Coordinates of C-alpha atoms in Angstrom, one line a residue:
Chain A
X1291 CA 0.0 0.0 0.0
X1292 CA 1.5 3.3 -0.7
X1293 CA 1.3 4.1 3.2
X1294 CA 4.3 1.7 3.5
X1295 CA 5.7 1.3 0.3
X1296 CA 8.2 3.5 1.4
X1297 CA 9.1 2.1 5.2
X1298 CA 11.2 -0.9 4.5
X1299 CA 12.7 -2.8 7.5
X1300 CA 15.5 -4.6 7.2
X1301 CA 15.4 -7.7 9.2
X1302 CA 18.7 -7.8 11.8
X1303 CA 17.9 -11.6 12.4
X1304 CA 17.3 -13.3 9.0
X1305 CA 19.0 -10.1 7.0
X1306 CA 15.9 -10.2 5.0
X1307 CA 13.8 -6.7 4.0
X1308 CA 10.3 -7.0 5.0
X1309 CA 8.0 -4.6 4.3
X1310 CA 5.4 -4.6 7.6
X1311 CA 2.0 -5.0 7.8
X1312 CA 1.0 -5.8 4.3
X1313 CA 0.7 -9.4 2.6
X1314 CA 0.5 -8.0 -0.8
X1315 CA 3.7 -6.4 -0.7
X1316 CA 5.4 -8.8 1.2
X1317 CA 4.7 -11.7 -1.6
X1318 CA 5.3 -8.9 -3.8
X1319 CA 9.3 -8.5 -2.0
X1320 CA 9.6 -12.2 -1.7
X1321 CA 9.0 -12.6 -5.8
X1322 CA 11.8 -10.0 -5.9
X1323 CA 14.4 -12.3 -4.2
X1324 CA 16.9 -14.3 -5.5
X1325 CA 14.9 -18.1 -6.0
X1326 CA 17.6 -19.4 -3.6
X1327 CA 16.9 -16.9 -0.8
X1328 CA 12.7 -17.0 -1.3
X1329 CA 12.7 -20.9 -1.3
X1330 CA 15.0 -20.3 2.1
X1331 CA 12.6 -17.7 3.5
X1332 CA 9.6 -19.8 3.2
X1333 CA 11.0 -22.5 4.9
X1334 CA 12.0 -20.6 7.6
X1335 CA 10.9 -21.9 10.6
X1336 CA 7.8 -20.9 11.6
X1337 CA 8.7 -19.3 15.0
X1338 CA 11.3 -17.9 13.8
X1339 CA 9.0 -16.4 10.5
X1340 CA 6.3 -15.0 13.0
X1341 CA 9.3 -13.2 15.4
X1342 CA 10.9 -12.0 11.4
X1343 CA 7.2 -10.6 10.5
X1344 CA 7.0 -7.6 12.8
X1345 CA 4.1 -6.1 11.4
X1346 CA 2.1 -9.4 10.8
X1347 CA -0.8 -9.1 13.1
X1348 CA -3.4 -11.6 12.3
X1349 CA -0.9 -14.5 12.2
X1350 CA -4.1 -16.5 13.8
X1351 CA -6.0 -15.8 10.2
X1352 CA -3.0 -18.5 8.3
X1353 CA -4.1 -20.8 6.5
X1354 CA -5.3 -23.9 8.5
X1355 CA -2.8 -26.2 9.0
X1356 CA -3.1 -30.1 8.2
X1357 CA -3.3 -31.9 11.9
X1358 CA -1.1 -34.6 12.6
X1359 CA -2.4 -38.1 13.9
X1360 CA -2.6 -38.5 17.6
X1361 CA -0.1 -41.6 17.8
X1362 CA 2.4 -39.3 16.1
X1363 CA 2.2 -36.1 18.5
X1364 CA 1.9 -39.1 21.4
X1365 CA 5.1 -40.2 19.7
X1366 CA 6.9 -36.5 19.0
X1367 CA 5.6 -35.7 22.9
X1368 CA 7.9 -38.5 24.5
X1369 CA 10.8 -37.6 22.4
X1370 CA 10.6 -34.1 23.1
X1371 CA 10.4 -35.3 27.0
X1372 CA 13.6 -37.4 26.5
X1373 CA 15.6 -34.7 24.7
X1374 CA 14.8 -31.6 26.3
X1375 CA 14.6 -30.8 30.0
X1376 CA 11.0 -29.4 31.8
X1377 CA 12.0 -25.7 30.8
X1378 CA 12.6 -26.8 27.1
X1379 CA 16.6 -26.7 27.5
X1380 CA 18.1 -29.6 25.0
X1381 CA 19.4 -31.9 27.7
X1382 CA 23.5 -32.1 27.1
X1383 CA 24.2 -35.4 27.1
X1384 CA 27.3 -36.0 23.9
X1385 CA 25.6 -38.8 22.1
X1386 CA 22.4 -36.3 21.1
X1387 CA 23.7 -35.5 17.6
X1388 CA 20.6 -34.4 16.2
X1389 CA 19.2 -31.0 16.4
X1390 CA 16.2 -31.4 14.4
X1391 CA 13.8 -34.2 14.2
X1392 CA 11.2 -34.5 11.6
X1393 CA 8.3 -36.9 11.6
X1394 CA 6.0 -37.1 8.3
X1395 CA 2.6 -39.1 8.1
X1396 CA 2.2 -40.6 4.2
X1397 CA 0.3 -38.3 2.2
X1398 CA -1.4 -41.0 0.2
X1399 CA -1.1 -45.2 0.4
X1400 CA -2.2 -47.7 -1.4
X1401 CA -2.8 -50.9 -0.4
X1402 CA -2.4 -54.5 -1.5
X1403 CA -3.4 -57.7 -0.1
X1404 CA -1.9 -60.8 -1.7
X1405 CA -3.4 -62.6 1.9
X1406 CA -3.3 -66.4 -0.3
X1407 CA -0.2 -65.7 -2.2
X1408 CA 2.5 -66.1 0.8
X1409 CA 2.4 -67.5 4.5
X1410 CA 1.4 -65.1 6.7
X1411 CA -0.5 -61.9 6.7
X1412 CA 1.1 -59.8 4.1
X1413 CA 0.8 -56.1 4.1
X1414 CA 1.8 -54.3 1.2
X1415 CA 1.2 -50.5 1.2
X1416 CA 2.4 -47.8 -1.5
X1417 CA 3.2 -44.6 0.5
X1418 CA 4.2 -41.3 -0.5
X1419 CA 6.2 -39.3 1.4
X1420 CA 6.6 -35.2 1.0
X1421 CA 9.3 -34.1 2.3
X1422 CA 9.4 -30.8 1.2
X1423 CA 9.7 -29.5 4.4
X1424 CA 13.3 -30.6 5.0
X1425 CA 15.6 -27.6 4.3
X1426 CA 19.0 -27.8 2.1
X1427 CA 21.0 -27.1 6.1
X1428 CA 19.3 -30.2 7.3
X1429 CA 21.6 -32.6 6.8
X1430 CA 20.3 -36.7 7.1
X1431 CA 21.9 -38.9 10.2
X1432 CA 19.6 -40.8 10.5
X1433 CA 16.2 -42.6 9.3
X1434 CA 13.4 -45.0 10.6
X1435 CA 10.1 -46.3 9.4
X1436 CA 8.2 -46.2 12.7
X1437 CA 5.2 -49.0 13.2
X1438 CA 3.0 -48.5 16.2
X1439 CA 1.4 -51.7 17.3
X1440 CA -2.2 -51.7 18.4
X1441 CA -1.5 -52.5 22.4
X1442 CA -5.2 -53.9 22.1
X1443 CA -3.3 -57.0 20.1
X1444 CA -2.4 -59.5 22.6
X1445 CA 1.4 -59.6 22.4
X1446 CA 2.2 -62.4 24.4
X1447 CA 5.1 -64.5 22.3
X1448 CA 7.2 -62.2 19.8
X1449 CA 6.0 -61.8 16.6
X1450 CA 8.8 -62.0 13.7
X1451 CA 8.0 -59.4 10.8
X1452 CA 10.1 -59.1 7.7
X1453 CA 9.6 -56.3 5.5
X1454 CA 10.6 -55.5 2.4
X1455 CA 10.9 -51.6 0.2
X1456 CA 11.5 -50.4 -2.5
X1457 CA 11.4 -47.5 -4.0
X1458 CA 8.7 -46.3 -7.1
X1459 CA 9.4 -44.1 -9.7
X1460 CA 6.2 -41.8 -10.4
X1461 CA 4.9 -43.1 -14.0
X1462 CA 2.1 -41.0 -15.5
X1463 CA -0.1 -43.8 -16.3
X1464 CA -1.5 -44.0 -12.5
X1465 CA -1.9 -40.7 -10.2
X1466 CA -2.1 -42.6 -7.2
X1467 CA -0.2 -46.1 -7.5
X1468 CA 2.1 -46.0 -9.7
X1469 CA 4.2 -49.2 -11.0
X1470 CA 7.5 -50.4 -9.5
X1471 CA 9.5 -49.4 -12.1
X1472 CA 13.2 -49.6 -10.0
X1473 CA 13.1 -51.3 -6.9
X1474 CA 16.2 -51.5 -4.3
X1475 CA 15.9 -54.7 -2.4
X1476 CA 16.1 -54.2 1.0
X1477 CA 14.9 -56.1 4.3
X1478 CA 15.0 -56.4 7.5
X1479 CA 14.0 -58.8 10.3
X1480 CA 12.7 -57.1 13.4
X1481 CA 10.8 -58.8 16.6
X1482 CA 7.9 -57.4 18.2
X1483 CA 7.6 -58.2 22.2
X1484 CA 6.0 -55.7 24.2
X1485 CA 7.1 -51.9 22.2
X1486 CA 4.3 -50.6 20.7
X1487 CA 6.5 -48.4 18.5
X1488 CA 9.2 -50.3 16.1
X1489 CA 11.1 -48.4 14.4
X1490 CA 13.0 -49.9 11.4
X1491 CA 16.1 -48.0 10.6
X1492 CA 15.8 -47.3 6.7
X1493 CA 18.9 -44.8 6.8
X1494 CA 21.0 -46.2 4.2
X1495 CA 18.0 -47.3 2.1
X1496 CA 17.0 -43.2 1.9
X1497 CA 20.3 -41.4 2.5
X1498 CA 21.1 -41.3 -1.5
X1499 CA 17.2 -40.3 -2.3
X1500 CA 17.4 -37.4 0.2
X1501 CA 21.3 -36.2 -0.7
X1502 CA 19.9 -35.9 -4.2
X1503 CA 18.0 -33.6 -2.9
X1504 CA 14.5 -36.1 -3.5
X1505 CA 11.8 -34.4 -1.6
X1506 CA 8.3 -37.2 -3.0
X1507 CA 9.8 -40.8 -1.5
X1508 CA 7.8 -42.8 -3.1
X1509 CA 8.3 -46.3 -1.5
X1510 CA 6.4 -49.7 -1.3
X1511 CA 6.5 -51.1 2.2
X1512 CA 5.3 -55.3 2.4
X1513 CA 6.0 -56.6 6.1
X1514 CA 5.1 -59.8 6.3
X1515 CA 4.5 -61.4 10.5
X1516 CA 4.6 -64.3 11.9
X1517 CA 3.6 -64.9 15.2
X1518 CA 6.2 -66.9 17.5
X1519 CA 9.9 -67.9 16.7
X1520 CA 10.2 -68.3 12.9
X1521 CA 12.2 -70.9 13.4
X1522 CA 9.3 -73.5 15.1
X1523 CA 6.2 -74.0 14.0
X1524 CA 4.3 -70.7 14.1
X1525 CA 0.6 -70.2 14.8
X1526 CA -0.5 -68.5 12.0
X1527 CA -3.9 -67.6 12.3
X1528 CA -5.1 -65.9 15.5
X1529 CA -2.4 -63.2 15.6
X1530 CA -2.5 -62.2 12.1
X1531 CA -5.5 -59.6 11.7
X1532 CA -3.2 -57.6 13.7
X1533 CA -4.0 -54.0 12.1
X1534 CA -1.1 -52.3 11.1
X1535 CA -1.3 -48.7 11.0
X1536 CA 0.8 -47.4 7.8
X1537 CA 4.3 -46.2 9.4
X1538 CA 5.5 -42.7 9.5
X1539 CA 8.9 -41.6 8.6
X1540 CA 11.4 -40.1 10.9
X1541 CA 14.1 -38.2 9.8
X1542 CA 16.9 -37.3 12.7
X1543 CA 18.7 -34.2 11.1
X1544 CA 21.3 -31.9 11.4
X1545 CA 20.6 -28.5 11.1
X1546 CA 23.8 -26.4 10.3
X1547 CA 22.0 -22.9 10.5
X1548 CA 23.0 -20.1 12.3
X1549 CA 19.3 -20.4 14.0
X1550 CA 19.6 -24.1 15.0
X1551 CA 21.7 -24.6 18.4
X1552 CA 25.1 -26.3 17.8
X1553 CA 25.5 -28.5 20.7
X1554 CA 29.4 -28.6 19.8
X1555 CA 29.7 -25.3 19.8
X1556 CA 28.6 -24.9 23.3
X1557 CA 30.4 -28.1 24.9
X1558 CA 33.3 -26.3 23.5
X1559 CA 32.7 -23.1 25.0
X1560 CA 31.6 -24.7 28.6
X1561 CA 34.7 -26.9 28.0
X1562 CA 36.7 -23.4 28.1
X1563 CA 34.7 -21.8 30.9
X1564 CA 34.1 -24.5 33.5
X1565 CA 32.1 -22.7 35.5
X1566 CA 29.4 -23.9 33.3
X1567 CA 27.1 -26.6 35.8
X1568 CA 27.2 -29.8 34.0
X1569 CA 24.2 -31.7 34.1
X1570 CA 24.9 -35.7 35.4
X1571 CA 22.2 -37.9 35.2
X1572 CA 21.0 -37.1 32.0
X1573 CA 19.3 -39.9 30.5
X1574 CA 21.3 -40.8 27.1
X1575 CA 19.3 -41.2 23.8
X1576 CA 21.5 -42.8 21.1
X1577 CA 20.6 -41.2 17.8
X1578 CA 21.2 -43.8 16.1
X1579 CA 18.3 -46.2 17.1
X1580 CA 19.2 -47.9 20.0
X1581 CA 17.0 -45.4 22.6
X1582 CA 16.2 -47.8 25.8
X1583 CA 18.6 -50.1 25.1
X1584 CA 21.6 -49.1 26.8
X1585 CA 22.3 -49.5 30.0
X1586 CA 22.5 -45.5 31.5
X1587 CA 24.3 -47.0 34.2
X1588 CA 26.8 -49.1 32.3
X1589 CA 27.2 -45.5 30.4
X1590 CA 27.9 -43.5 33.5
X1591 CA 30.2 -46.3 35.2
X1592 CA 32.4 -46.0 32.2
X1593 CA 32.3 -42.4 32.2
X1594 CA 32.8 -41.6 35.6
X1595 CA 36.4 -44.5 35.1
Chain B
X428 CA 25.4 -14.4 48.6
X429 CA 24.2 -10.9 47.3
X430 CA 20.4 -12.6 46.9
X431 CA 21.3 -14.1 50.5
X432 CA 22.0 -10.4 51.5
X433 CA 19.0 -8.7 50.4
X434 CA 16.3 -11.6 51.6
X435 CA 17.4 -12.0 54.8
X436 CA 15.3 -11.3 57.9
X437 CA 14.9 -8.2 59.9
X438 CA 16.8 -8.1 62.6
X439 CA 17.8 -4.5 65.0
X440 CA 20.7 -3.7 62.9
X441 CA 18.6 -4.1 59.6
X442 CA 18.8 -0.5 59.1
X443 CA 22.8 -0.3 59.2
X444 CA 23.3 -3.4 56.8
X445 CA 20.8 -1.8 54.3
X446 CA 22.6 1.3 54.6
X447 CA 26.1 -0.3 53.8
X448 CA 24.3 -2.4 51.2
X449 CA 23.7 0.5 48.7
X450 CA 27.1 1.3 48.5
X451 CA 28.7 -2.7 48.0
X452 CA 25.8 -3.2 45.4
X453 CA 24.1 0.2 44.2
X454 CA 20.4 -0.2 43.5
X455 CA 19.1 -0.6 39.8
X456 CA 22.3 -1.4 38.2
X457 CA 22.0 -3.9 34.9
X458 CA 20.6 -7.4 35.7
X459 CA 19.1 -10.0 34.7
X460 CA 15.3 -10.3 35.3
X461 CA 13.2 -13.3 35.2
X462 CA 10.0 -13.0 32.4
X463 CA 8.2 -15.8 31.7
X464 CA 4.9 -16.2 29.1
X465 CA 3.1 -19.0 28.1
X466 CA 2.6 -19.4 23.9
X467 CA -1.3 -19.7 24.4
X468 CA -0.8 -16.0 25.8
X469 CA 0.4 -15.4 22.1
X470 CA -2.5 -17.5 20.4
X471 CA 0.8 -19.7 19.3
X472 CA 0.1 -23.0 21.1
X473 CA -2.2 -24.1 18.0
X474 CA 1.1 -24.9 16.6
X475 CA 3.8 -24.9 19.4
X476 CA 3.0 -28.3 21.1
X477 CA 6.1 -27.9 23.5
X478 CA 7.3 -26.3 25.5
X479 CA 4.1 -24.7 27.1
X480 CA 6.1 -22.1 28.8
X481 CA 9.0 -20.4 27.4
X482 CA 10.8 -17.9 29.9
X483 CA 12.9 -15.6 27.9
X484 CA 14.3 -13.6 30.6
X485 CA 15.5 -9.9 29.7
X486 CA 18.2 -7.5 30.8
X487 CA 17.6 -4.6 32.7
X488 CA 19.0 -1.8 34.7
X489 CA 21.9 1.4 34.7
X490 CA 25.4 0.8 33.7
X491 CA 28.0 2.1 36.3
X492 CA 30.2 4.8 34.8
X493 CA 33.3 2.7 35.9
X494 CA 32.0 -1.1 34.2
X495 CA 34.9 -3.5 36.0
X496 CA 35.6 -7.0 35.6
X497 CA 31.5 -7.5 37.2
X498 CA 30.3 -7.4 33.6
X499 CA 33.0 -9.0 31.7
X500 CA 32.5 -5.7 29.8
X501 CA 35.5 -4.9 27.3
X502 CA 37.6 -1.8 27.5
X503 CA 35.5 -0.2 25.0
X504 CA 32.9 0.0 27.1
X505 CA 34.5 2.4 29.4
X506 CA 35.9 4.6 26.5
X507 CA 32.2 4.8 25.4
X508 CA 31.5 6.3 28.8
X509 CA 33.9 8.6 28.3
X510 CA 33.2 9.8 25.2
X511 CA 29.3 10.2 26.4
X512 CA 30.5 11.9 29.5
X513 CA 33.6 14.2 28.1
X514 CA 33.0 14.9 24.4
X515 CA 29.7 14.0 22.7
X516 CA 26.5 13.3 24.7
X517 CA 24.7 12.2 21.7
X518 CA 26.9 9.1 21.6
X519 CA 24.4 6.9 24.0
X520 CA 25.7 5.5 27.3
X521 CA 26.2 1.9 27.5
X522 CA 23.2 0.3 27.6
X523 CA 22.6 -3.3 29.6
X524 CA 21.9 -6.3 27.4
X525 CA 22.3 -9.8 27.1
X526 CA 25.7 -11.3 27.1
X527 CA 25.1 -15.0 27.4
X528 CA 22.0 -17.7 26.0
X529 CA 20.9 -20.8 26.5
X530 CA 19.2 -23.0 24.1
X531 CA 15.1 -23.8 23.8
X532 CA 14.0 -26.9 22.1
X533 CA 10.5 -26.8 20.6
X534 CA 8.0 -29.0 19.2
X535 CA 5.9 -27.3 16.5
X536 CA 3.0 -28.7 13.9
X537 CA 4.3 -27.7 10.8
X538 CA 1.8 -26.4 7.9
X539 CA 1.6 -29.1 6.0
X540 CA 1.1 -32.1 9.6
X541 CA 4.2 -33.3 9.7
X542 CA 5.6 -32.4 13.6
X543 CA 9.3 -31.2 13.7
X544 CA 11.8 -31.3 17.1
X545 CA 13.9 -28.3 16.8
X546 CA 16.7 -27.1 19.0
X547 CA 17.5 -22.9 18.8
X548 CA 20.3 -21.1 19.1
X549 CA 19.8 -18.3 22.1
X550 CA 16.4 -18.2 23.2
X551 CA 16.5 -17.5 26.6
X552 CA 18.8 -14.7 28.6
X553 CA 20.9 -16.5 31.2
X554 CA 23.5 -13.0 32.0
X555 CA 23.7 -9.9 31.1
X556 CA 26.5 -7.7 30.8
X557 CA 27.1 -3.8 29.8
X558 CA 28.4 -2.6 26.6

């Protein structure tokens, strides 16, 4: 509007120019950016995009955003208990590589059911993940397909799953399901006991799709359970109409922004000013999968020799 | 100690303590002061899941023409008192602000569902300093 075509801020924090208070000329600015900087601006994070839009006042009047399942924010909750303390302080303990964790739901499946074709109860599910969200500073350590079990299922024996991906090329014929037209073999055995979350590290199956910069993973997922040790004879039948909710995809990331907190920056810098209080009994969370497994006190017995 | 100081009960020779107090630590100088707001107060917690209080703190308070080793301020600071003070009072006094921040993590819906865990850089005031 011509009332503040003339006021420009500049932006101290994200060194962007914003002009306040008006939409029109904002989209207006960002269509006068460089692509690299507008794609970076409207990724920002959101907190950080409502503190860098000053004069936005109705940031209630957004569009409305898509609602995550409730086993996923269940799921995001308990991590965000286990890496950050009660006032929202990242716990400091060294293994917590990550900075960022992102959790996407499928935007669309399809589903098979070949129930006569193999032993077993056979899901296969086409999902397609968007991953748009993931910036170009967010850097992949690691990634997991994560199954939540029904707890309702009675879980008394393990129940061996297999499951097999691979990856779909988008053909035009079908929208929806498109045909495996490349697939990467890859499988993994995991046993279910008394989890309800599984998480099935896919990181080397997806670190090549998301380093070339792939943002649509486009993957069919067939597990295949059997109740008992594989091994023996398995009952087949009663445990197998066990529902399985498609799985979401967790991405644990790296964020090397200036925004994003560098944990080895400030170990450093405590390192140098001891006077720093160190926390101690911070639970550890391995990044790389193996959360609950260890033994925190084995962890601090070796630390404290 | 200086917290221990100022909350401590009153006893006869309250008045004599206070009185030396104001000159060991003057009254108003620059620190840090607690402020604490909950993202619901800011219509935010439609996307901020966690945390459901965030307390940024905030620095606040004079600068003491002589800043010593108490603020970790540099050198520079001092000149810049002297310049206010001895040749140009436009150039502003030093002022009290944040020298030191600790990290926030927070859980956020973003706009298309998915749910991202994100640690920042410097969220929350934990000392300030003058310069």
């Amino acid at each position: 509007s011509p009332r503040s075509r003339g006021r420009v801020v500049s932006d101290k924090t994200s060194g962007l120019s914003v002009a306040p208070e008006d939409n029109a000329s904002e989209l207006h600015l960002l269509s006068q950016l460089p692509k690299g900087m507008r794609r970076g601006y409207a990724l920002l994070p959101p907190l950080l995009k409502v503190l860098s839009d000053r004069g936005h006042q109705n940031w209630e009047s957004e569009a409305p955003r898509l609602q995550p399942g409730s086993r996923a924010l269940r799921y995001m909750k308990r991590l965000y208990k286990m890496s950050a303390t009660k006032e929202g302080i990242p716990k400091a303990n060294k293994s917590h590589l990550y900075n960022t964790v992102r959790l996407f739901t499928p935007c669309s499946e399809c589903k098979h059911h070949h129930r006569d074709l193999m032993k077993g109860d056979v899901h296969l599910v086409d999902l397609l993940f968007n991953l748009d969200r993931v910036t170009a500073l967010e850097h992949l350590l690691k990634s997991v397909l994560l199954y939540s079990f029904d707890t309702s299922v009675p879980i008394s024996s393990s129940i061996t799953c297999m499951c097999h991906l691979s990856v779909k090329e988008h053909d035009s014929s079908s929208q929806v399901c498109p045909s495996l037209s490349h697939s990467i073999p890859f499988s993994l055995q995991f046993e279910v006991r008394k989890r309800k979350w599984v998480e099935i590290d896919v990181t080397s199956f997806l670190q090549p799709l998301i380093a070339t910069n792939r943002r649509n993973i486009h993957m069919a997922v067939n597990v295949t359970c059997l109740m008992g040790d594989p091994q023996q004879n398995t009952k087949l039948e009663n445990a197998i109409n066990m529902a399985l909710v498609p799985p979401s995809l967790l991405l644990y990331l790296n964020d090397t922004s200036e925004q994003a907190y560098h944990r080895w920056n400030s170990l450093r810098h405590r390192r140098k000013n001891p006077v720093w209080p160190r926390q101690r009994n911070s639970p550890l969370v391995d990044p790389t999968g193996g959360k609950g497994k260890e033994n925190s006190q084995g962890k601090r017995a070796s630390r404290q020799r | 100690r200086a917290e221990n100081l100022k909350e401590a009960p009153a006893t006869p020779s309250h008045n004599l303590s206070k009185y030396f107090n104001q000159f060991l630590f003057p009254q108003n100088e620059c620190e840090l002061h607690n402020f604490r707001l909950s993202f619901s107060q800011l219509k935010w917690d439609k996307w901020i899941i966690a945390p459901h209080r965030y307390s940024p703190q905030y620095c606040k308070g004079d600068c003491p023409r002589v800043v010593g080793h108490r603020y970790g301020s540099p050198v520079h600071t001092m000149v810049q008192n002297i310049i206010y003070e001895k040749l140009d009072s436009s150039v502003p006094k030093p002022s009290c602000v944040p020298a030191e921040y600790s990290p926030l993590s927070v859980l956020t819906i973003e706009p298309d569902g998915s749910i991202v865990y994100k640690e920042y850089e410097d969220m929350i005031a934990t000392k300030c300093t003058c310069r």
